[in-house]
mmCIF file of C-alpha atoms in Angstrom:
data_model
loop_
_atom_site.group_PDB
_atom_site.id
_atom_site.type_symbol
_atom_site.label_atom_id
_atom_site.label_comp_id
_atom_site.label_asym_id
_atom_site.label_seq_id
_atom_site.Cartn_x
_atom_site.Cartn_y
_atom_site.Cartn_z
ATOM 1 C CA MET A 21 19.082 -5.720 9.924
ATOM 2 C CA ALA A 22 17.307 -7.950 7.410
ATOM 3 C CA ASN A 23 13.998 -6.124 8.064
ATOM 4 C CA HIS A 24 15.597 -2.857 7.048
ATOM 5 C CA ARG A 25 16.630 -4.473 3.634
ATOM 6 C CA ILE A 26 13.174 -5.845 3.167
ATOM 7 C CA ASP A 27 11.637 -2.306 3.687
ATOM 8 C CA ARG A 28 14.196 -0.751 1.272
ATOM 9 C CA VAL A 29 13.419 -3.213 -1.375
ATOM 10 C CA GLY A 30 9.667 -2.750 -0.822
ATOM 11 C CA MET A 31 10.059 1.083 -1.195
ATOM 12 C CA GLU A 32 12.050 0.679 -4.355
ATOM 13 C CA ILE A 33 9.614 -1.717 -5.913
ATOM 14 C CA LYS A 34 6.734 0.758 -5.001
ATOM 15 C CA ARG A 35 8.508 3.623 -6.681
ATOM 16 C CA GLU A 36 9.428 1.534 -9.784
ATOM 17 C CA VAL A 37 5.948 0.146 -10.211
ATOM 18 C CA ASN A 38 4.320 3.498 -9.900
ATOM 19 C CA GLU A 39 6.742 4.719 -12.645
ATOM 20 C CA ILE A 40 6.114 1.734 -14.866
ATOM 21 C CA LEU A 41 2.315 2.053 -14.636
ATOM 22 C CA HIS A 42 2.380 5.674 -15.715
ATOM 23 C CA LYS A 43 5.046 5.466 -18.406
ATOM 24 C CA LYS A 44 5.178 2.013 -19.839
ATOM 25 C CA VAL A 45 1.766 0.300 -19.443
ATOM 26 C CA ARG A 46 -0.628 1.610 -22.051
ATOM 27 C CA ASP A 47 -3.777 -0.077 -20.606
ATOM 28 C CA PRO A 48 -6.440 2.527 -19.893
ATOM 29 C CA ARG A 49 -7.784 0.417 -16.983
ATOM 30 C CA VAL A 50 -4.624 1.156 -14.922
ATOM 31 C CA GLN A 51 -4.217 4.911 -15.768
ATOM 32 C CA ASP A 52 -5.635 6.177 -12.480
ATOM 33 C CA VAL A 53 -4.007 3.456 -10.296
ATOM 34 C CA THR A 54 -1.563 4.603 -7.632
ATOM 35 C CA ILE A 55 0.526 2.217 -5.695
ATOM 36 C CA THR A 56 0.314 3.005 -1.957
ATOM 37 C CA ASP A 57 2.381 0.295 -0.292
ATOM 38 C CA VAL A 58 4.397 -2.890 -1.029
ATOM 39 C CA GLN A 59 4.878 -5.581 1.581
ATOM 40 C CA MET A 60 7.642 -8.085 0.943
ATOM 41 C CA LEU A 61 8.012 -11.682 2.218
ATOM 42 C CA GLY A 62 11.133 -12.227 4.297
ATOM 43 C CA ASP A 63 12.954 -14.068 1.498
ATOM 44 C CA LEU A 64 11.978 -11.386 -1.136
ATOM 45 C CA SER A 65 10.218 -14.023 -3.321
ATOM 46 C CA MET A 66 6.801 -12.427 -3.143
ATOM 47 C CA ALA A 67 5.490 -8.872 -2.944
ATOM 48 C CA LYS A 68 1.931 -7.735 -2.013
ATOM 49 C CA VAL A 69 1.340 -4.509 -3.935
ATOM 50 C CA TYR A 70 -1.414 -2.329 -2.502
ATOM 51 C CA TYR A 71 -3.051 0.072 -4.849
ATOM 52 C CA THR A 72 -5.767 2.694 -4.849
ATOM 53 C CA ILE A 73 -7.848 4.074 -7.672
ATOM 54 C CA HIS A 74 -9.336 7.503 -7.955
ATOM 55 C CA SER A 75 -12.859 6.232 -8.866
ATOM 56 C CA ASP A 76 -15.426 4.947 -6.447
ATOM 57 C CA LEU A 77 -17.288 2.886 -9.034
ATOM 58 C CA ALA A 78 -17.160 -0.923 -8.410
ATOM 59 C CA SER A 79 -16.813 -1.567 -12.167
ATOM 60 C CA ASP A 80 -13.695 0.688 -12.370
ATOM 61 C CA ASN A 81 -12.187 -1.158 -9.354
ATOM 62 C CA GLN A 82 -12.778 -4.493 -10.994
ATOM 63 C CA LYS A 83 -11.360 -3.245 -14.358
ATOM 64 C CA ALA A 84 -8.293 -1.903 -12.561
ATOM 65 C CA GLN A 85 -7.668 -5.288 -10.857
ATOM 66 C CA ILE A 86 -7.981 -7.144 -14.159
ATOM 67 C CA GLY A 87 -5.764 -4.578 -15.885
ATOM 68 C CA LEU A 88 -3.013 -4.947 -13.214
ATOM 69 C CA GLU A 89 -3.209 -8.721 -13.442
ATOM 70 C CA LYS A 90 -2.761 -8.490 -17.212
ATOM 71 C CA ALA A 91 0.152 -6.119 -16.858
ATOM 72 C CA THR A 92 2.024 -8.150 -14.270
ATOM 73 C CA GLY A 93 4.301 -9.683 -16.927
ATOM 74 C CA THR A 94 5.279 -6.249 -18.363
ATOM 75 C CA ILE A 95 5.722 -4.840 -14.831
ATOM 76 C CA LYS A 96 7.998 -7.757 -13.844
ATOM 77 C CA ARG A 97 10.045 -7.471 -17.024
ATOM 78 C CA GLU A 98 10.608 -3.754 -16.420
ATOM 79 C CA LEU A 99 11.459 -4.320 -12.755
ATOM 80 C CA GLY A 100 14.130 -6.831 -13.911
ATOM 81 C CA ARG A 101 15.569 -4.123 -16.172
ATOM 82 C CA ASN A 102 15.546 -1.400 -13.567
ATOM 83 C CA LEU A 103 16.465 -3.237 -10.394
ATOM 84 C CA THR A 104 19.672 -5.123 -9.591
ATOM 85 C CA MET A 105 18.107 -8.169 -7.857
ATOM 86 C CA TYR A 106 18.884 -11.814 -8.340
ATOM 87 C CA LYS A 107 15.257 -12.724 -8.721
ATOM 88 C CA ILE A 108 12.257 -10.367 -9.193
ATOM 89 C CA PRO A 109 9.502 -11.180 -6.703
ATOM 90 C CA ASP A 110 6.165 -12.406 -7.734
ATOM 91 C CA LEU A 111 3.577 -9.620 -7.559
ATOM 92 C CA THR A 112 0.155 -9.889 -6.050
ATOM 93 C CA PHE A 113 -2.114 -6.737 -6.513
ATOM 94 C CA ILE A 114 -4.467 -5.938 -3.599
ATOM 95 C CA LYS A 115 -6.891 -3.026 -3.412
ATOM 96 C CA ASP A 116 -5.936 -0.789 -0.531
ATOM 97 C CA GLU A 117 -9.078 -0.186 1.590
ATOM 98 C CA SER A 118 -7.364 1.993 4.323
ATOM 99 C CA ILE A 119 -7.959 5.240 2.464
ATOM 100 C CA GLU A 120 -11.732 4.549 2.085
ATOM 101 C CA TYR A 121 -11.799 3.433 5.699
ATOM 102 C CA GLY A 122 -10.117 6.594 6.919
ATOM 103 C CA ASN A 123 -12.537 8.727 4.873
ATOM 104 C CA LYS A 124 -15.474 6.863 6.418
ATOM 105 C CA ILE A 125 -14.093 7.512 10.001
ATOM 106 C CA ASP A 126 -13.556 11.214 9.174
ATOM 107 C CA GLN A 127 -17.141 11.516 7.864
ATOM 108 C CA MET A 128 -18.525 9.809 10.940
ATOM 109 C CA LEU A 129 -16.579 12.241 13.169
ATOM 110 C CA ARG A 130 -17.854 15.186 11.154
ATOM 111 C CA ASP A 131 -21.452 13.934 11.530
ATOM 112 C CA LEU A 132 -20.936 13.541 15.250
ATOM 113 C CA GLU A 133 -19.590 17.160 15.559
ATOM 114 C CA SER A 134 -22.436 18.610 13.594
ATOM 115 C CA LYS A 135 -24.993 16.895 15.875
ATOM 116 C CA ASN A 136 -23.421 18.666 18.886
#
């Protein structure tokens, strides 16, 4: 039952962080960032927030990471206003590589089909 609660809180934080990034954070480095997943620790004290960015440039990825780290305080403050939790979890932003990996696999399969 506790696992269901952890998943619900993670989904709520994902929704709220996406909304906060697009409406409250004015940093241009995070304008193209989309939150893809949130994984919570069992005691809800820490959240790993996975994000993706629409640009493939390494410099844009680095800028987005820095922008997210700078905006963490604002995001936590807004989460505190919007969520009814005793303690807002610490946020760690991690670039989601799964989408790029999936695109790479798709491309490899297409290349394999074109050779046949």
